[in-house]
Short mmCIF file of C-alpha atoms and ligand atoms in Angstrom, two decimals:
data_model
loop_
_atom_site.label_atom_id
_atom_site.label_comp_id
_atom_site.label_asym_id
_atom_site.label_seq_id
_atom_site.Cartn_x
_atom_site.Cartn_y
_atom_site.Cartn_z
CA MET A 1 15.10 -94.64 88.32
CA ALA A 2 12.47 -96.98 86.93
CA ARG A 3 9.71 -98.14 89.26
CA VAL A 4 10.77 -101.10 91.39
CA TYR A 5 8.06 -103.60 92.38
CA LEU A 6 8.65 -105.02 95.87
CA LYS A 7 5.34 -106.80 95.31
CA LYS A 8 3.73 -107.37 91.90
CA ALA A 9 0.14 -108.53 91.36
CA GLU A 10 -0.60 -111.89 89.78
CA LYS A 11 -4.06 -110.75 88.72
CA THR A 12 -5.78 -107.62 87.45
CA ALA A 13 -9.38 -106.43 87.21
CA LYS A 14 -9.54 -107.99 83.72
CA THR A 15 -8.87 -111.53 85.05
CA ASP A 16 -11.93 -113.75 84.40
CA SER A 17 -13.73 -110.98 82.51
CA ALA A 18 -14.57 -113.19 79.49
CA SER A 19 -16.53 -115.74 81.54
CA VAL A 20 -18.32 -112.98 83.46
CA GLN A 21 -19.38 -111.39 80.17
CA HIS A 22 -20.91 -114.65 78.91
CA THR A 23 -22.72 -115.32 82.20
CA VAL A 24 -24.21 -111.84 82.37
CA GLN A 25 -25.33 -111.77 78.72
CA THR A 26 -27.13 -115.09 79.23
CA ILE A 27 -28.96 -113.84 82.33
CA LEU A 28 -29.98 -110.60 80.60
CA ASP A 29 -31.28 -112.49 77.55
CA ASP A 30 -33.26 -114.89 79.75
CA ILE A 31 -34.85 -112.02 81.69
CA GLU A 32 -35.64 -110.04 78.58
CA GLN A 33 -37.50 -113.04 77.19
CA GLY A 34 -38.91 -114.50 80.40
CA GLY A 35 -39.71 -111.26 82.26
CA GLU A 36 -40.58 -111.32 85.96
CA ALA A 37 -40.66 -115.12 86.21
CA ALA A 38 -37.11 -115.38 84.87
CA ALA A 39 -35.88 -112.61 87.18
CA LYS A 40 -37.45 -114.37 90.17
CA SER A 41 -35.83 -117.66 89.23
CA TYR A 42 -32.40 -115.98 89.31
CA ALA A 43 -33.21 -114.42 92.70
CA LEU A 44 -33.96 -117.91 93.95
CA LYS A 45 -30.85 -119.36 92.35
CA PHE A 46 -28.31 -116.75 93.50
CA ASP A 47 -29.85 -115.31 96.66
CA LYS A 48 -32.18 -118.11 97.82
CA TYR A 49 -35.04 -115.63 97.95
CA ASP A 50 -38.66 -116.33 97.17
CA GLY A 51 -40.43 -113.53 99.09
CA PRO A 52 -42.18 -110.28 98.11
CA MET A 53 -40.34 -108.30 95.46
CA VAL A 54 -41.30 -104.63 95.98
CA LEU A 55 -41.51 -103.70 99.67
CA ASP A 56 -44.76 -102.20 100.93
CA ALA A 57 -45.10 -99.53 103.64
CA ALA A 58 -45.52 -102.16 106.36
CA ALA A 59 -42.29 -103.91 105.38
CA ILE A 60 -40.43 -100.60 105.37
CA ALA A 61 -41.79 -99.69 108.82
CA ALA A 62 -40.90 -103.17 110.14
CA ALA A 63 -37.35 -102.74 108.89
CA ALA A 64 -37.07 -99.33 110.60
CA ASP A 65 -38.13 -100.90 113.90
CA LYS A 66 -35.15 -103.25 113.71
CA VAL A 67 -32.54 -100.48 113.31
CA PRO A 68 -30.94 -99.38 116.62
CA GLN A 69 -31.49 -95.75 117.62
CA LYS A 70 -27.76 -94.94 117.66
CA LEU A 71 -27.35 -96.24 114.10
CA LYS A 72 -30.33 -94.15 113.01
CA ALA A 73 -28.58 -91.07 114.41
CA ASP A 74 -25.37 -91.98 112.57
CA ILE A 75 -27.30 -92.51 109.33
CA ALA A 76 -28.96 -89.11 109.81
CA PHE A 77 -25.52 -87.50 110.38
CA ALA A 78 -23.98 -89.11 107.29
CA HIS A 79 -27.08 -88.32 105.21
CA GLU A 80 -26.85 -84.65 106.17
CA ASN A 81 -23.19 -84.46 105.07
CA ILE A 82 -23.88 -86.25 101.77
CA ARG A 83 -26.93 -84.06 101.13
CA LYS A 84 -25.06 -80.82 101.86
CA PHE A 85 -22.23 -81.77 99.51
CA ALA A 86 -24.72 -82.82 96.81
CA GLU A 87 -26.62 -79.53 97.20
CA ALA A 88 -23.39 -77.61 96.63
CA GLN A 89 -22.81 -79.68 93.49
CA ARG A 90 -26.35 -78.87 92.32
CA GLY A 91 -25.67 -75.20 93.00
CA SER A 92 -22.54 -75.34 90.85
CA MET A 93 -24.65 -76.24 87.79
CA GLN A 94 -26.16 -73.12 86.29
CA ASP A 95 -28.86 -72.60 83.71
CA PHE A 96 -28.02 -69.64 81.51
CA GLU A 97 -29.36 -67.56 78.64
CA MET A 98 -27.26 -65.38 76.34
CA GLU A 99 -27.59 -63.25 73.24
CA VAL A 100 -24.97 -64.80 70.94
CA ARG A 101 -25.67 -61.97 68.47
CA PRO A 102 -28.38 -59.31 68.63
CA GLY A 103 -31.70 -61.13 68.26
CA LEU A 104 -30.16 -64.63 68.51
CA ILE A 105 -30.87 -65.97 71.98
CA GLU A 106 -29.54 -69.31 73.22
CA GLY A 107 -29.56 -71.04 76.56
CA GLN A 108 -28.62 -74.04 78.65
CA ARG A 109 -30.93 -75.89 81.01
CA THR A 110 -30.14 -78.67 83.41
CA ILE A 111 -32.99 -81.16 83.67
CA PRO A 112 -32.99 -84.25 85.91
CA VAL A 113 -33.82 -87.63 84.43
CA ARG A 114 -37.31 -88.78 85.35
CA ALA A 115 -36.52 -92.22 86.78
CA ALA A 116 -33.34 -93.54 88.37
CA GLY A 117 -32.50 -97.09 89.38
CA CYS A 118 -30.00 -97.30 92.24
CA TYR A 119 -28.09 -100.53 92.78
CA VAL A 120 -27.13 -101.07 96.43
CA PRO A 121 -24.69 -103.95 96.80
CA GLY A 122 -25.32 -106.51 99.49
CA GLY A 123 -23.67 -109.79 98.64
CA ARG A 124 -20.81 -109.74 101.13
CA TYR A 125 -21.55 -106.71 103.31
CA SER A 126 -24.64 -104.61 104.00
CA HIS A 127 -23.75 -101.48 102.06
CA ILE A 128 -25.95 -99.00 103.96
CA ALA A 129 -23.72 -96.18 102.79
CA SER A 130 -24.25 -97.05 99.11
CA ALA A 131 -27.99 -96.54 99.62
CA MET A 132 -27.29 -93.09 101.07
CA MET A 133 -24.83 -92.15 98.32
CA THR A 134 -27.02 -93.11 95.38
CA VAL A 135 -30.47 -92.10 96.60
CA THR A 136 -29.46 -88.78 98.20
CA THR A 137 -27.72 -87.52 95.06
CA ALA A 138 -30.72 -88.52 92.94
CA LYS A 139 -33.09 -86.75 95.30
CA VAL A 140 -31.02 -83.55 95.36
CA ALA A 141 -30.86 -83.65 91.55
CA GLY A 142 -34.67 -83.62 91.51
CA VAL A 143 -35.29 -87.11 90.08
CA GLN A 144 -39.04 -87.75 90.43
CA ASN A 145 -38.95 -91.52 90.72
CA ILE A 146 -36.13 -93.28 92.52
CA SER A 147 -36.00 -97.07 92.66
CA VAL A 148 -33.54 -99.06 94.74
CA CYS A 149 -32.67 -102.71 94.38
CA SER A 150 -30.45 -104.74 96.67
CA PRO A 151 -29.78 -108.44 97.15
CA PRO A 152 -31.94 -110.18 99.74
CA GLN A 153 -30.13 -112.31 102.31
CA GLY A 154 -32.16 -115.44 101.79
CA ASP A 155 -35.53 -115.45 103.57
CA ALA A 156 -34.44 -112.50 105.73
CA GLY A 157 -34.63 -110.19 102.70
CA ILE A 158 -32.68 -106.95 102.35
CA ALA A 159 -30.77 -105.87 105.46
CA PRO A 160 -33.13 -103.64 107.54
CA ALA A 161 -30.61 -100.79 107.77
CA ILE A 162 -30.33 -100.63 103.95
CA ILE A 163 -34.13 -100.41 103.71
CA TYR A 164 -34.21 -97.76 106.42
CA ALA A 165 -31.44 -95.67 104.82
CA ALA A 166 -32.90 -95.92 101.30
CA HIS A 167 -36.33 -94.84 102.55
CA LEU A 168 -34.94 -91.99 104.67
CA CYS A 169 -32.91 -90.63 101.75
CA GLY A 170 -35.94 -90.60 99.45
CA ALA A 171 -36.36 -93.92 97.63
CA ASP A 172 -39.81 -94.32 96.07
CA ASN A 173 -39.57 -98.08 95.46
CA ILE A 174 -37.38 -100.75 97.06
CA LEU A 175 -36.95 -104.03 95.19
CA SER A 176 -35.63 -107.16 96.93
CA MET A 177 -33.43 -108.30 94.10
CA GLY A 178 -29.69 -108.12 93.52
CA GLY A 179 -27.12 -108.82 90.85
CA VAL A 180 -27.87 -108.84 87.15
CA GLN A 181 -31.54 -109.60 87.78
CA GLY A 182 -31.92 -106.47 89.92
CA VAL A 183 -30.30 -104.26 87.28
CA ALA A 184 -32.44 -105.88 84.57
CA ALA A 185 -35.68 -105.42 86.56
CA MET A 186 -35.05 -101.67 86.96
CA THR A 187 -33.96 -101.28 83.32
CA PHE A 188 -36.84 -103.23 81.78
CA GLY A 189 -39.46 -101.90 84.23
CA LEU A 190 -40.43 -105.25 85.79
CA PHE A 191 -42.53 -105.56 88.97
CA ASP A 192 -44.36 -102.31 88.09
CA LEU A 193 -41.22 -100.21 88.53
CA PRO A 194 -40.88 -97.29 86.12
CA LYS A 195 -38.32 -98.07 83.41
CA ALA A 196 -35.13 -96.43 84.66
CA ASP A 197 -33.60 -93.65 82.57
CA ILE A 198 -30.31 -94.23 84.36
CA ILE A 199 -28.85 -97.05 86.44
CA VAL A 200 -26.37 -95.97 89.09
CA GLY A 201 -24.41 -97.56 91.88
CA PRO A 202 -21.59 -99.94 92.59
CA GLY A 203 -21.58 -103.71 92.58
CA ASN A 204 -19.51 -106.78 91.92
CA GLN A 205 -18.19 -107.80 88.50
CA PHE A 206 -21.60 -109.22 87.46
CA VAL A 207 -23.36 -105.96 88.25
CA ALA A 208 -20.64 -103.91 86.53
CA GLU A 209 -20.82 -106.12 83.42
CA ALA A 210 -24.62 -105.85 83.28
CA LYS A 211 -24.30 -102.07 83.33
CA ARG A 212 -21.63 -102.19 80.60
CA ILE A 213 -23.81 -104.34 78.34
CA LEU A 214 -26.97 -102.26 78.93
CA PHE A 215 -25.25 -98.90 78.39
CA GLY A 216 -27.05 -97.06 75.62
CA ARG A 217 -30.42 -98.70 76.25
CA VAL A 218 -30.28 -97.02 79.64
CA GLY A 219 -28.00 -94.33 81.03
CA ILE A 220 -25.15 -95.59 83.18
CA ASP A 221 -23.32 -93.51 85.78
CA MET A 222 -20.03 -95.35 85.31
CA ILE A 223 -18.65 -98.84 85.60
CA ALA A 224 -18.02 -99.08 89.35
CA GLY A 225 -16.75 -102.58 89.98
CA PRO A 226 -14.47 -104.03 92.65
CA THR A 227 -13.07 -101.34 94.91
CA ASP A 228 -9.43 -100.32 94.49
CA SER A 229 -7.20 -98.01 96.51
CA LEU A 230 -3.73 -96.52 96.23
CA ILE A 231 -1.67 -94.89 98.97
CA LEU A 232 1.14 -92.46 98.23
CA ALA A 233 3.42 -92.30 101.26
CA ASP A 234 6.80 -90.72 101.87
CA GLY A 235 9.31 -91.40 104.63
CA ALA A 236 7.40 -89.22 107.10
CA ALA A 237 4.25 -91.38 106.90
CA ASP A 238 3.19 -93.51 109.86
CA ALA A 239 3.76 -97.09 108.67
CA GLU A 240 1.11 -98.48 111.03
CA ILE A 241 -1.56 -96.14 109.67
CA VAL A 242 -0.54 -96.86 106.08
CA ALA A 243 -0.82 -100.60 106.75
CA VAL A 244 -4.20 -100.30 108.50
CA ASP A 245 -5.54 -98.14 105.67
CA LEU A 246 -4.40 -100.66 103.02
CA VAL A 247 -6.08 -103.51 104.89
CA SER A 248 -9.23 -101.42 105.38
CA GLN A 249 -9.81 -101.44 101.63
CA ALA A 250 -8.49 -104.95 100.89
CA GLU A 251 -11.37 -106.39 102.94
CA HIS A 252 -13.90 -105.43 100.26
CA GLY A 253 -13.47 -108.59 98.30
CA TYR A 254 -11.03 -111.22 97.07
CA ASN A 255 -10.44 -109.07 93.97
CA SER A 256 -10.02 -105.61 95.53
CA PRO A 257 -6.55 -104.27 94.67
CA VAL A 258 -4.60 -102.08 97.08
CA TRP A 259 -1.38 -100.43 96.00
CA LEU A 260 1.36 -98.69 97.98
CA VAL A 261 3.58 -96.25 96.10
CA THR A 262 6.48 -94.75 98.02
CA ASP A 263 9.98 -93.37 97.70
CA ASP A 264 11.01 -94.92 101.02
CA GLU A 265 11.98 -98.59 100.91
CA THR A 266 12.20 -98.90 104.69
CA LEU A 267 8.60 -97.73 105.05
CA ALA A 268 7.51 -100.14 102.30
CA LYS A 269 9.14 -103.13 104.01
CA THR A 270 7.67 -102.21 107.41
CA VAL A 271 4.20 -101.97 105.87
CA MET A 272 4.61 -105.27 103.99
CA ASP A 273 5.56 -107.02 107.23
CA ARG A 274 2.64 -105.52 109.12
CA VAL A 275 -0.21 -106.04 106.63
CA PRO A 276 -0.47 -109.86 107.00
CA GLU A 277 -0.55 -109.50 110.79
CA LEU A 278 -3.40 -106.99 110.56
CA ILE A 279 -5.29 -109.20 108.12
CA ALA A 280 -4.90 -112.19 110.41
CA ASN A 281 -6.74 -110.24 113.13
CA LEU A 282 -9.86 -109.53 111.08
CA PRO A 283 -13.14 -111.44 111.43
CA GLU A 284 -13.39 -114.49 109.16
CA LEU A 285 -15.14 -113.11 106.02
CA ASN A 286 -13.04 -109.96 106.06
CA ARG A 287 -9.89 -111.99 106.63
CA GLU A 288 -10.63 -114.30 103.70
CA ASN A 289 -11.31 -111.37 101.38
CA ALA A 290 -8.27 -109.37 102.45
CA THR A 291 -5.94 -112.39 102.37
CA ALA A 292 -6.81 -113.14 98.76
CA ALA A 293 -6.82 -109.47 97.73
CA TRP A 294 -3.39 -108.90 99.28
CA ARG A 295 -1.95 -112.12 97.85
CA ASP A 296 -3.30 -111.80 94.28
CA TYR A 297 -3.94 -108.12 93.58
CA ALA A 298 -1.78 -105.95 95.87
CA GLU A 299 1.35 -104.15 94.71
CA VAL A 300 4.12 -102.24 96.47
CA ILE A 301 6.12 -99.93 94.24
CA ILE A 302 9.28 -97.94 95.00
CA CYS A 303 9.81 -94.71 93.07
CA ALA A 304 12.77 -92.35 92.88
CA ASP A 305 10.95 -89.22 94.00
CA ARG A 306 7.52 -87.64 94.43
CA GLU A 307 7.24 -86.73 90.74
CA GLU A 308 7.63 -90.39 89.77
CA MET A 309 5.20 -91.37 92.53
CA ALA A 310 2.59 -88.97 91.16
CA ALA A 311 3.10 -90.20 87.58
CA THR A 312 2.76 -93.82 88.75
CA SER A 313 -0.46 -92.99 90.58
CA ASP A 314 -1.91 -91.27 87.52
CA ASP A 315 -1.12 -94.38 85.45
CA TYR A 316 -3.07 -96.56 87.89
CA ALA A 317 -5.92 -94.01 88.06
CA PRO A 318 -7.14 -95.43 91.37
CA GLU A 319 -10.68 -95.21 92.65
CA HIS A 320 -9.48 -94.02 96.07
CA LEU A 321 -6.21 -92.15 96.39
CA THR A 322 -4.61 -91.33 99.72
CA VAL A 323 -1.61 -89.08 100.25
CA GLN A 324 0.34 -89.46 103.47
CA ALA A 325 3.28 -87.24 102.59
CA ALA A 326 4.62 -83.73 103.09
CA ASP A 327 3.34 -80.73 101.12
CA LEU A 328 -0.28 -81.77 100.57
CA ASP A 329 -0.97 -78.72 98.39
CA TRP A 330 1.67 -79.88 95.90
CA TRP A 331 -0.05 -83.26 95.59
CA LEU A 332 -3.51 -81.70 95.24
CA GLU A 333 -2.21 -79.55 92.40
CA ARG A 334 -0.19 -82.33 90.69
CA LEU A 335 -2.42 -85.44 90.80
CA GLN A 336 -4.84 -85.85 87.91
CA CYS A 337 -6.41 -89.32 87.86
CA TYR A 338 -8.47 -90.53 90.83
CA GLY A 339 -12.07 -90.99 91.90
CA SER A 340 -11.70 -89.38 95.30
CA LEU A 341 -8.59 -87.95 96.98
CA PHE A 342 -7.82 -88.16 100.71
CA LEU A 343 -5.12 -85.72 101.74
CA GLY A 344 -3.20 -86.34 104.95
CA GLU A 345 -3.32 -88.82 107.77
CA GLU A 346 -6.17 -86.96 109.51
CA THR A 347 -8.69 -88.25 106.99
CA THR A 348 -9.06 -91.72 105.49
CA VAL A 349 -10.95 -93.54 102.76
CA SER A 350 -13.29 -95.06 105.32
CA TYR A 351 -14.56 -91.56 106.22
CA GLY A 352 -15.47 -90.91 102.59
CA ASP A 353 -16.91 -94.41 102.24
CA LYS A 354 -19.36 -93.95 105.06
CA ALA A 355 -20.01 -90.52 106.46
CA SER A 356 -17.95 -87.45 105.51
CA GLY A 357 -20.11 -86.29 102.58
CA THR A 358 -18.22 -86.90 99.32
CA ASN A 359 -19.66 -89.74 97.28
CA HIS A 360 -18.26 -93.25 97.52
CA VAL A 361 -19.61 -94.50 94.22
CA LEU A 362 -16.44 -94.03 92.26
CA PRO A 363 -14.74 -95.17 89.05
CA THR A 364 -12.74 -98.38 89.42
CA SER A 365 -10.33 -100.39 87.27
CA GLY A 366 -8.63 -97.33 85.77
CA SER A 367 -11.79 -95.54 84.64
CA ALA A 368 -10.75 -92.53 86.73
CA ARG A 369 -8.68 -91.65 83.63
CA TYR A 370 -11.88 -90.36 82.02
CA THR A 371 -14.55 -89.88 84.68
CA GLY A 372 -15.20 -88.81 88.22
CA GLY A 373 -17.56 -90.55 90.60
CA LEU A 374 -21.28 -90.36 91.20
CA SER A 375 -22.51 -86.82 91.64
CA VAL A 376 -25.67 -84.83 91.15
CA HIS A 377 -24.39 -84.09 87.63
CA LYS A 378 -24.77 -87.73 86.57
CA TYR A 379 -28.56 -87.47 86.95
CA MET A 380 -28.80 -84.19 85.08
CA LYS A 381 -29.16 -83.69 81.35
CA VAL A 382 -27.45 -80.52 80.20
CA VAL A 383 -29.64 -79.43 77.31
CA THR A 384 -29.73 -76.35 75.10
CA TRP A 385 -32.45 -74.19 73.57
CA GLN A 386 -32.69 -71.22 71.22
CA ARG A 387 -35.04 -68.65 69.76
CA ALA A 388 -34.47 -65.70 67.45
CA THR A 389 -35.95 -62.58 65.97
CA ARG A 390 -36.27 -62.51 62.18
CA ASP A 391 -33.39 -60.05 61.86
CA GLY A 392 -31.36 -61.87 64.49
CA ALA A 393 -31.45 -65.07 62.44
CA LYS A 394 -30.97 -63.48 58.99
CA GLN A 395 -27.20 -64.05 58.81
CA VAL A 396 -27.57 -67.50 60.35
CA ALA A 397 -30.07 -68.41 57.63
CA GLU A 398 -27.74 -67.31 54.84
CA ALA A 399 -24.76 -69.15 56.34
CA THR A 400 -26.87 -72.26 56.98
CA ALA A 401 -28.14 -72.36 53.40
CA ARG A 402 -24.65 -72.07 51.90
CA ILE A 403 -22.97 -74.51 54.32
CA SER A 404 -25.79 -77.04 53.80
CA ARG A 405 -25.48 -76.84 50.01
CA LEU A 406 -21.73 -77.28 50.15
CA GLU A 407 -22.36 -80.38 52.25
CA GLY A 408 -24.87 -81.60 49.70
CA MET A 409 -27.75 -81.29 52.19
CA GLU A 410 -30.34 -79.55 50.02
CA GLY A 411 -33.24 -80.18 52.44
CA HIS A 412 -31.43 -78.37 55.21
CA ALA A 413 -30.64 -75.47 52.89
CA ARG A 414 -34.27 -75.07 51.92
CA ALA A 415 -35.35 -74.74 55.57
CA ALA A 416 -33.22 -71.57 55.60
CA ASP A 417 -34.25 -70.44 52.09
CA VAL A 418 -37.94 -70.52 52.90
CA ARG A 419 -37.51 -68.21 55.84
CA LEU A 420 -35.33 -65.71 54.02
CA HIS A 421 -37.84 -65.53 51.16
CA LYS A 422 -40.79 -65.19 53.56
CA TYR A 423 -39.24 -62.52 55.80
CA TYR A 424 -37.32 -60.58 53.11
CA PRO A 425 -39.40 -60.94 49.91
CA ASP A 426 -37.83 -57.85 48.34
CA GLU A 427 -34.22 -58.94 48.84
CA SER A 428 -32.15 -61.31 46.75
CA PHE A 429 -29.58 -63.65 48.27
CA ASP A 430 -26.72 -65.68 46.84
CA LEU A 431 -27.33 -68.98 48.64
CA SER A 432 -25.57 -71.22 46.14
CA GLY A 433 -22.63 -72.14 48.34
CA THR A 434 -20.25 -71.76 45.41
CA ALA A 435 -19.68 -68.02 45.46
N1 NAI B 1 -16.79 -98.58 93.32
C1 NAI B 1 -17.57 -98.27 94.31
O1 NAI B 1 -17.93 -97.12 94.45
C2 NAI B 1 -18.02 -99.33 95.27
C3 NAI B 1 -17.79 -100.64 94.98
N2 NAI B 1 -18.24 -101.63 95.79
C4 NAI B 1 -17.98 -102.99 95.34
O2 NAI B 1 -19.22 -103.62 95.18
C5 NAI B 1 -19.00 -104.99 95.24
C6 NAI B 1 -20.09 -105.64 96.04
O3 NAI B 1 -20.08 -106.99 95.72
P1 NAI B 1 -20.99 -108.06 96.43
O4 NAI B 1 -20.74 -108.00 97.89
O5 NAI B 1 -20.73 -109.35 95.74
O6 NAI B 1 -22.48 -107.59 96.26
P2 NAI B 1 -23.34 -107.29 94.97
O7 NAI B 1 -24.65 -106.84 95.48
O8 NAI B 1 -22.64 -106.44 94.00
O9 NAI B 1 -23.53 -108.71 94.27
C7 NAI B 1 -24.37 -109.71 94.79
C8 NAI B 1 -25.12 -110.34 93.65
O10 NAI B 1 -24.19 -110.98 92.78
C9 NAI B 1 -24.88 -111.97 92.07
N3 NAI B 1 -24.01 -113.12 91.85
C10 NAI B 1 -23.24 -113.73 92.77
N4 NAI B 1 -22.60 -114.77 92.21
C11 NAI B 1 -22.99 -114.82 90.90
C12 NAI B 1 -22.68 -115.67 89.80
N5 NAI B 1 -21.82 -116.69 89.93
N6 NAI B 1 -23.25 -115.40 88.62
C13 NAI B 1 -24.09 -114.36 88.48
N7 NAI B 1 -24.43 -113.54 89.50
C14 NAI B 1 -23.88 -113.77 90.68
C15 NAI B 1 -26.09 -112.35 92.88
O11 NAI B 1 -27.22 -112.15 92.09
C16 NAI B 1 -26.10 -111.40 94.06
O12 NAI B 1 -27.37 -110.83 94.26
C17 NAI B 1 -17.60 -105.23 95.78
O13 NAI B 1 -16.78 -105.63 94.72
C18 NAI B 1 -17.22 -103.85 96.28
O14 NAI B 1 -15.85 -103.61 96.18
C19 NAI B 1 -18.96 -101.37 96.92
C20 NAI B 1 -19.24 -100.07 97.27
C21 NAI B 1 -18.78 -98.95 96.49
O1 3SL B 2 -16.11 -96.59 97.47
C1 3SL B 2 -15.97 -97.81 97.49
O2 3SL B 2 -15.61 -98.46 96.52
C2 3SL B 2 -16.20 -98.56 98.75
O3 3SL B 2 -14.99 -98.50 99.44
C3 3SL B 2 -17.35 -98.01 99.56
S1 3SL B 2 -17.75 -99.01 100.91
O4 3SL B 2 -16.65 -99.03 101.86
O5 3SL B 2 -17.98 -100.36 100.43
O6 3SL B 2 -18.93 -98.45 101.52
ZN1 ZN B 3 -14.47 -99.09 101.52
#
């Protein structure tokens, strides 16, 4: 059976992308030419902010005073889980040294970048968790200089809990600037920040586009744009929980797709009836976001069986993937394209988003086809080295000379020749590459 769409989206992540591209390129060009003054003028324009840019120790302490004790304990709990998971990731990356042939020694080293710029979104919600996810992984990787930028909320500046979390997790600099101007400031090294070697973190379509355009000049973790989520549910799933979980991720923004893929039409129809009721009960901002996301971006798809459900999911390559179906081990083994996988009703995307330990900065808009989410690995350069004894490199030198000559690269060949003639003056070699 072909997939049947009970609900098909009018829009996709690519809708409006051309105008976003033009807007972002213009802002980047202005800031590159106009420097700090231009960046500040965009902060004023988009975020109505005219205050201090980089927070000093007093501002950080003042922010900490405003965070309730219970929330501090929750941030500490979440930070510990994220840190432990990141440390295990770090431990899974090994330096090694091997003797490829006698006297020919080669190795791999993992070296953290020197400066990271972490984008912490803050336009619609105060993404405390994004500060924890980006800064903690950078710290565990061993990055020496970690900058954070986040949009100020008008005169009030960055939300105190974001400042508190970023500082607790190890941020060295906190910049009150969001959007394209924040990314540009960290990339170009404005406001005395070190020029970032890599920019990481999620954000809206303007932030994602800035990262796409700047890729190459600066390292980019991935393009993490508007959140998307897919739920795979069979007839045994609890329709109420499926509906609540879909709504939980539709509240991110007007353009956050949620998809339900199931082989049970009754479940699908129950969920479709329930979702609008749940959305109607949300607070105003959340309700507006989720209403538009459900109306314009959500899809409900009926498949013949679990194999077709899995294939459909892999085609969507969702950022978050939830399975509420029997035989979780089968799904874990079968599914191939997702940012983060949530197996069973007992866990949920919200846990991973906020506190369970896996990272929530994840590939969106189908990029889970080719990458995973933010991890310690993204901050690490995997580099190689070698050394050799004269005898160990003798055969390499001969092969290098002949291969180079066949390629027409005489300079390369001579770097090998000179060594063979120096170390083995009494020997003759056929290094012509034509023998
Ligand atoms: N993929 C992931 O791992 C995660 C993704 N997200 C996503 O991050 C996004 C956060 O978005 P926001 O709340 O908007 O916060 P944001 O911090 O990404 O964007 C706010 C900034 O957008 C800029 N902006 C707003 N309107 C603009 C315009 N017309 N032209 C140019 N710049 C403009 C402003 O400079 C403002 O500072 C959501 O889409 C959410 O789904 C959030 C957390 C994790
Ligand atoms: O991972 C994401 O995209 C988000 O769902 C994270 S958060 O809920 O906005 O913290
Ligand atoms: Zn979320």
